[in-house]
Short mmCIF file of C-alpha atoms in Angstrom, two decimals:
data_model
loop_
_atom_site.label_atom_id
_atom_site.label_comp_id
_atom_site.label_asym_id
_atom_site.label_seq_id
_atom_site.Cartn_x
_atom_site.Cartn_y
_atom_site.Cartn_z
CA MET A 1 -57.89 -15.29 -112.00
CA ALA A 2 -54.85 -13.65 -113.35
CA PRO A 3 -51.47 -15.33 -112.77
CA SER A 4 -50.07 -12.34 -111.01
CA ALA A 5 -52.85 -12.45 -108.42
CA PHE A 6 -52.24 -16.16 -107.80
CA ILE A 7 -48.58 -15.60 -107.21
CA SER A 8 -49.29 -12.74 -104.77
CA THR A 9 -51.77 -14.86 -102.83
CA LYS A 10 -49.34 -17.76 -102.64
CA ALA A 11 -46.55 -15.51 -101.40
CA SER A 12 -48.81 -14.11 -98.70
CA ALA A 13 -49.71 -17.63 -97.56
CA VAL A 14 -46.06 -18.65 -97.38
CA THR A 15 -45.15 -15.50 -95.36
CA LEU A 16 -48.01 -16.11 -92.94
CA GLU A 17 -46.95 -19.72 -92.47
CA HIS A 18 -43.38 -18.64 -91.71
CA ALA A 19 -44.58 -16.04 -89.22
CA ILE A 20 -46.80 -18.55 -87.40
CA GLY A 21 -43.94 -21.07 -87.32
CA ALA A 22 -41.48 -18.49 -85.96
CA LYS A 23 -43.97 -17.44 -83.27
CA LEU A 24 -44.48 -21.06 -82.14
CA HIS A 25 -40.71 -21.58 -82.14
CA TRP A 26 -40.06 -18.62 -79.84
CA LYS A 27 -42.90 -19.62 -77.51
CA ARG A 28 -41.30 -23.05 -77.17
CA VAL A 29 -37.89 -21.51 -76.57
CA LEU A 30 -39.26 -19.14 -73.96
CA ALA A 31 -41.11 -21.96 -72.16
CA GLU A 32 -37.97 -24.09 -72.03
CA HIS A 33 -35.95 -21.14 -70.79
CA HIS A 34 -38.55 -20.38 -68.12
CA ASN A 35 -38.34 -23.91 -66.72
CA GLN A 36 -34.56 -23.86 -66.50
CA PRO A 37 -32.74 -22.36 -63.45
CA LYS A 38 -31.72 -18.78 -64.06
CA HIS A 39 -28.16 -17.55 -63.53
CA PHE A 40 -27.67 -13.81 -63.41
CA PRO A 41 -24.25 -12.13 -63.17
CA MET A 42 -23.68 -10.63 -59.67
CA SER A 43 -21.16 -8.18 -58.39
CA GLN A 44 -18.63 -9.25 -55.75
CA GLN A 45 -20.30 -7.12 -53.08
CA ALA A 46 -23.76 -8.60 -53.81
CA ALA A 47 -22.35 -12.12 -53.79
CA HIS A 48 -20.79 -11.41 -50.37
CA LEU A 49 -24.18 -10.34 -49.02
CA VAL A 50 -25.87 -13.48 -50.28
CA GLU A 51 -23.27 -15.83 -48.83
CA PRO A 52 -24.10 -17.29 -45.40
CA ILE A 53 -22.26 -15.54 -42.54
CA ASN A 54 -20.56 -17.45 -39.77
CA PRO A 55 -21.24 -15.41 -36.59
CA VAL A 56 -18.13 -16.68 -34.78
CA GLN A 57 -15.88 -15.82 -37.71
CA SER A 58 -17.55 -12.41 -38.14
CA LEU A 59 -17.05 -11.58 -34.45
CA ALA A 60 -13.44 -12.66 -34.64
CA ASN A 61 -12.86 -10.34 -37.60
CA GLN A 62 -14.36 -7.35 -35.77
CA THR A 63 -12.59 -7.72 -32.39
CA GLN A 64 -8.97 -7.75 -31.34
CA ALA A 65 -7.41 -10.49 -29.32
CA ILE A 66 -7.00 -9.44 -25.66
CA LEU A 67 -4.56 -11.33 -23.50
CA ILE A 68 -5.39 -11.25 -19.78
CA GLU A 69 -2.49 -12.07 -17.52
CA PRO A 70 -2.25 -12.19 -13.72
CA PRO A 71 -0.56 -9.16 -12.12
CA GLY A 72 3.17 -9.47 -11.74
CA ARG A 73 5.22 -8.86 -8.69
CA TRP A 74 6.41 -5.51 -9.99
CA GLU A 75 4.29 -3.56 -12.42
CA ALA A 76 4.79 -0.30 -14.24
CA LEU A 77 3.40 2.68 -12.37
CA GLU A 78 1.45 3.99 -15.39
CA LEU A 79 1.64 7.57 -14.18
CA ARG A 80 0.31 8.72 -17.56
CA GLU A 81 -3.13 7.61 -16.40
CA LEU A 82 -3.06 10.42 -13.84
CA TRP A 83 -2.67 12.97 -16.61
CA ARG A 84 -5.50 11.44 -18.62
CA CYS A 85 -7.73 11.58 -15.52
CA ARG A 86 -6.65 15.07 -14.42
CA GLU A 87 -10.24 16.35 -14.56
CA LEU A 88 -11.33 13.66 -12.13
CA LEU A 89 -8.48 14.66 -9.83
CA TYR A 90 -9.64 18.29 -9.96
CA PHE A 91 -13.25 17.43 -9.09
CA LEU A 92 -12.21 15.14 -6.23
CA VAL A 93 -10.02 17.90 -4.76
CA TRP A 94 -12.88 20.40 -5.10
CA ARG A 95 -15.27 17.89 -3.51
CA ASP A 96 -12.98 17.39 -0.50
CA VAL A 97 -12.68 21.13 0.06
CA LYS A 98 -16.44 21.72 -0.16
CA VAL A 99 -17.36 18.76 2.05
CA ARG A 100 -14.84 19.75 4.72
CA TYR A 101 -16.30 23.25 5.16
CA LYS A 102 -19.92 22.55 4.25
CA GLN A 103 -22.42 23.91 6.80
CA THR A 104 -19.68 25.32 9.04
CA VAL A 105 -20.02 28.59 10.91
CA ILE A 106 -16.46 29.92 10.64
CA GLY A 107 -15.49 27.97 7.53
CA VAL A 108 -11.81 28.05 6.56
CA ALA A 109 -10.92 29.62 9.92
CA TRP A 110 -10.84 26.08 11.31
CA ALA A 111 -7.54 25.72 9.46
CA VAL A 112 -6.12 28.46 11.72
CA LEU A 113 -7.85 27.63 14.99
CA GLN A 114 -6.17 24.28 15.60
CA PRO A 115 -2.53 25.35 15.09
CA PHE A 116 -3.14 28.64 16.91
CA LEU A 117 -4.53 26.98 20.03
CA THR A 118 -1.74 24.40 19.94
CA MET A 119 0.77 27.23 19.70
CA VAL A 120 -0.76 28.88 22.77
CA VAL A 121 -0.47 25.65 24.78
CA PHE A 122 3.13 25.08 23.65
CA SER A 123 4.05 28.67 24.46
CA ILE A 124 2.71 28.34 28.01
CA ILE A 125 4.17 24.92 28.78
CA PHE A 126 7.38 24.67 26.75
CA GLY A 127 8.19 28.35 26.29
CA GLY A 128 7.05 29.68 29.69
CA LEU A 129 7.37 26.83 32.21
CA LEU A 130 10.09 24.60 30.75
CA ARG A 131 12.11 27.41 29.14
CA VAL A 132 12.80 25.46 25.97
CA PRO A 133 15.30 27.36 23.75
CA SER A 134 13.88 28.86 20.56
CA GLU A 135 17.02 29.80 18.59
CA GLY A 136 16.72 33.52 19.44
CA VAL A 137 13.21 33.76 17.99
CA PRO A 138 10.09 34.56 20.05
CA TYR A 139 8.71 31.20 21.07
CA PRO A 140 5.16 31.76 19.68
CA VAL A 141 6.58 32.37 16.20
CA PHE A 142 9.08 29.52 16.63
CA SER A 143 6.40 26.97 17.54
CA PHE A 144 3.85 28.23 14.99
CA ALA A 145 6.41 27.91 12.20
CA GLY A 146 6.92 24.29 13.20
CA LEU A 147 3.19 23.65 13.53
CA LEU A 148 2.57 25.10 10.07
CA SER A 149 4.34 22.25 8.30
CA TRP A 150 3.40 19.64 10.91
CA ASN A 151 -0.35 20.29 10.73
CA PHE A 152 -0.26 20.02 6.96
CA PHE A 153 1.54 16.69 7.24
CA SER A 154 -0.63 15.20 9.99
CA ALA A 155 -3.92 16.21 8.34
CA ALA A 156 -2.73 14.92 4.95
CA LEU A 157 -1.57 11.66 6.54
CA THR A 158 -4.95 11.10 8.19
CA ARG A 159 -7.02 11.93 5.13
CA SER A 160 -4.89 10.07 2.62
CA GLY A 161 -4.62 7.04 4.89
CA ASN A 162 -8.43 6.80 5.05
CA SER A 163 -9.10 7.90 1.45
CA LEU A 164 -9.63 4.42 -0.03
CA VAL A 165 -11.96 3.32 2.76
CA ALA A 166 -13.95 6.56 2.55
CA ASP A 167 -14.49 6.10 -1.21
CA ALA A 168 -14.95 2.32 -1.18
CA ASN A 169 -18.26 2.59 -3.10
CA LEU A 170 -16.54 4.53 -5.86
CA ILE A 171 -13.73 1.97 -6.11
CA SER A 172 -16.11 -0.99 -6.46
CA LYS A 173 -18.25 0.60 -9.20
CA VAL A 174 -15.95 2.20 -11.77
CA TYR A 175 -12.32 1.95 -12.79
CA PHE A 176 -9.95 4.89 -12.49
CA PRO A 177 -6.37 5.22 -11.24
CA ARG A 178 -6.72 4.58 -7.51
CA LEU A 179 -3.70 6.78 -6.85
CA ILE A 180 -5.99 9.76 -7.45
CA LEU A 181 -7.76 9.26 -4.10
CA PRO A 182 -4.78 9.70 -1.70
CA LEU A 183 -3.32 12.32 -4.05
CA SER A 184 -6.48 14.42 -4.01
CA ALA A 185 -6.67 14.15 -0.21
CA VAL A 186 -3.19 15.67 0.12
CA ILE A 187 -3.70 18.39 -2.52
CA SER A 188 -6.96 19.57 -0.93
CA LEU A 189 -5.10 20.56 2.24
CA ILE A 190 -2.90 23.12 0.48
CA LEU A 191 -5.72 25.65 0.99
CA ASP A 192 -5.51 25.16 4.77
CA PHE A 193 -1.76 25.60 4.61
CA ALA A 194 -2.13 28.86 2.67
CA VAL A 195 -4.57 30.30 5.22
CA ALA A 196 -2.36 29.35 8.17
CA PHE A 197 0.67 30.76 6.35
CA VAL A 198 -0.99 34.19 6.22
CA ILE A 199 -1.44 34.07 10.01
CA LEU A 200 2.25 33.20 10.44
CA LEU A 201 3.28 36.16 8.31
CA SER A 202 1.05 38.39 10.45
CA MET A 203 2.75 37.10 13.62
CA MET A 204 6.19 37.68 12.11
CA LEU A 205 5.17 41.24 11.24
CA PHE A 206 3.91 41.76 14.78
CA TYR A 207 7.25 40.63 16.28
CA GLY A 208 9.28 42.54 13.69
CA ILE A 209 10.75 39.48 11.98
CA VAL A 210 11.56 39.99 8.31
CA PRO A 211 12.35 36.87 6.25
CA GLY A 212 15.56 36.90 4.25
CA ILE A 213 16.49 35.67 0.83
CA ALA A 214 16.12 32.09 2.07
CA ILE A 215 12.34 32.41 1.75
CA VAL A 216 12.66 31.61 -1.97
CA THR A 217 13.47 28.03 -0.94
CA LEU A 218 10.15 27.65 0.86
CA PRO A 219 8.40 25.92 -2.11
CA LEU A 220 11.12 23.26 -2.02
CA PHE A 221 10.40 22.45 1.61
CA LEU A 222 6.66 22.54 0.93
CA SER A 223 7.24 20.01 -1.88
CA LEU A 224 9.24 17.87 0.55
CA ALA A 225 6.38 17.99 3.06
CA PHE A 226 3.93 17.11 0.27
CA MET A 227 6.01 14.10 -0.80
CA THR A 228 6.39 12.96 2.81
CA ALA A 229 2.63 13.06 3.42
CA LEU A 230 1.88 11.32 0.12
CA ALA A 231 4.52 8.64 0.68
CA CYS A 232 3.24 7.74 4.14
CA GLY A 233 -0.37 8.02 2.96
CA LEU A 234 0.22 5.53 0.15
CA TRP A 235 1.54 2.90 2.53
CA LEU A 236 -1.19 3.44 5.12
CA SER A 237 -4.09 3.61 2.64
CA ALA A 238 -3.04 0.39 0.88
CA VAL A 239 -2.82 -1.43 4.21
CA ASN A 240 -5.89 0.24 5.70
CA ILE A 241 -8.28 -1.02 3.04
CA LYS A 242 -7.31 -4.59 3.93
CA TYR A 243 -6.76 -4.23 7.68
CA ARG A 244 -9.12 -1.66 9.15
CA ASP A 245 -7.11 -1.45 12.39
CA VAL A 246 -4.90 1.09 10.65
CA ALA A 247 -7.66 3.69 10.87
CA TYR A 248 -7.54 3.48 14.66
CA ALA A 249 -3.75 3.52 14.74
CA ILE A 250 -3.31 6.69 12.64
CA PRO A 251 -4.39 9.18 15.38
CA PHE A 252 -2.06 7.51 17.87
CA LEU A 253 0.73 7.50 15.29
CA THR A 254 0.41 11.23 14.61
CA GLN A 255 0.40 12.10 18.33
CA PHE A 256 3.47 9.97 18.98
CA TRP A 257 5.18 11.31 15.85
CA LEU A 258 4.63 14.92 16.96
CA PHE A 259 6.96 14.57 19.95
CA LEU A 260 9.60 12.89 17.78
CA THR A 261 9.62 15.95 15.52
CA PRO A 262 11.28 19.27 16.48
CA VAL A 263 8.04 21.26 16.62
CA ALA A 264 8.04 22.32 20.27
CA TYR A 265 11.84 22.24 20.57
CA PRO A 266 14.85 22.80 18.25
CA SER A 267 16.81 19.89 16.83
CA SER A 268 20.02 21.42 18.22
CA ILE A 269 19.30 19.88 21.64
CA ILE A 270 19.70 16.37 20.19
CA PRO A 271 23.17 14.94 20.99
CA ASP A 272 25.49 14.48 18.03
CA ARG A 273 25.65 10.71 18.39
CA TRP A 274 21.88 10.47 17.90
CA ARG A 275 21.46 13.00 15.09
CA LEU A 276 21.81 10.52 12.23
CA LEU A 277 19.22 8.22 13.78
CA TYR A 278 17.04 11.21 14.58
CA GLY A 279 17.21 12.31 10.93
CA LEU A 280 15.49 9.09 9.84
CA ASN A 281 12.29 10.85 10.87
CA PRO A 282 11.35 12.44 7.52
CA MET A 283 9.59 15.37 9.18
CA VAL A 284 12.76 16.53 10.95
CA GLY A 285 14.30 18.01 7.82
CA VAL A 286 10.95 19.46 6.73
CA VAL A 287 10.33 21.38 9.98
CA GLU A 288 13.92 22.58 10.22
CA GLY A 289 13.82 23.69 6.59
CA PHE A 290 10.61 25.68 7.13
CA ARG A 291 12.10 27.51 10.10
CA TRP A 292 15.33 28.25 8.26
CA ALA A 293 13.48 29.61 5.21
CA LEU A 294 11.04 31.77 7.19
CA LEU A 295 12.79 32.86 10.36
CA GLY A 296 16.31 33.38 9.00
CA GLN A 297 18.18 31.09 11.37
CA GLN A 298 21.95 31.18 11.08
CA GLU A 299 22.58 27.65 9.92
CA LEU A 300 20.54 24.92 8.28
CA ALA A 301 20.93 21.40 9.61
CA TRP A 302 22.24 20.02 6.33
CA ASP A 303 22.98 16.61 7.78
CA LEU A 304 19.37 16.15 8.86
CA LEU A 305 18.07 17.54 5.58
CA VAL A 306 20.13 15.13 3.46
CA VAL A 307 19.05 12.11 5.51
CA THR A 308 15.42 13.27 5.40
CA THR A 309 15.47 13.68 1.61
CA ILE A 310 16.88 10.18 1.08
CA VAL A 311 14.29 8.65 3.42
CA VAL A 312 11.40 10.53 1.76
CA LEU A 313 12.43 9.46 -1.74
CA ALA A 314 12.77 5.84 -0.62
CA LEU A 315 9.36 5.94 1.08
CA LEU A 316 7.69 7.56 -1.93
CA ILE A 317 9.12 5.20 -4.56
CA GLY A 318 8.44 2.15 -2.41
CA GLY A 319 4.94 3.40 -1.61
CA LEU A 320 4.10 3.92 -5.29
CA PHE A 321 5.16 0.39 -6.24
CA TYR A 322 3.46 -1.18 -3.23
CA PHE A 323 0.26 0.77 -3.91
CA ARG A 324 0.34 -0.32 -7.55
CA ARG A 325 0.87 -3.94 -6.59
CA MET A 326 -2.05 -3.95 -4.14
CA GLU A 327 -4.34 -1.98 -6.45
CA HIS A 328 -5.82 -5.15 -8.00
CA GLU A 329 -7.27 -6.17 -4.63
CA PHE A 330 -8.89 -2.87 -3.67
CA ALA A 331 -12.24 -3.53 -5.38
CA ASP A 332 -12.47 -7.02 -3.82
CA VAL A 333 -11.89 -5.97 -0.21
CA ALA A 334 -13.39 -2.46 -0.29
#
């Protein structure tokens, strides 16, 4: 064999031996690496997912701490809640109007029938038999003008005083500002007032009475009547839901209150020494203001009006705070 062929064969054998040795070396390395624990680089987000989660700590991170305290003696009125729940107020007012005249034959005419028949009785007894003075105005118009504001007040007082008891199921099931219930009861009666007001204007036209410039003040006296009814309704409704005797006392209260209010008679017959005490009746200034704005009487009883306004504001502010204070107990006793 030639020397060159021997050298080539020897080189091939050496290369093959090195290749086999390298292959066995890498197999051994791979086997050792396979038996060792593997550590792969992980992102921070993946590492967070692998870590065990403490459910208490996770819940604490997702929720805010809420501090529950007992109600104080005097709390904020939170009147902004009424604005946030204005749609609920609208639907409750609409519900009261529909329920009141549902399945009735004459419908809204019931708002006129009651004051009209009362006016007829007053005209016969007080105007015809007792000859009660009417400030130079025909007695039917005089008494109907007084009954216009009084009927609005008495009906609003009755409905607002019983509003919480009537909607006791609603109070115990869902939270909403409870002030909406007596407020909606009073607002729903503005429709009855508007219908009766048209009848009064027709009677004034029949007797040839034309209102003067003072009629522009009529919305102010209507607002005063509204605040009076709401103020008294807040007190009565908050007490009525706890002591149900109030529901039986309200009709008697309105009947007794009627004769303490100058509806069938003018306030001018009250002696001067009793006028200040008489003005503590909040409806005195309301009725006198309605007559002055509509019938054009010569003078307005400013002394009675001032006392009435002070009393109404005191009743309304006190009623709002008392209602707010008792609101936490409504769902428990309803």
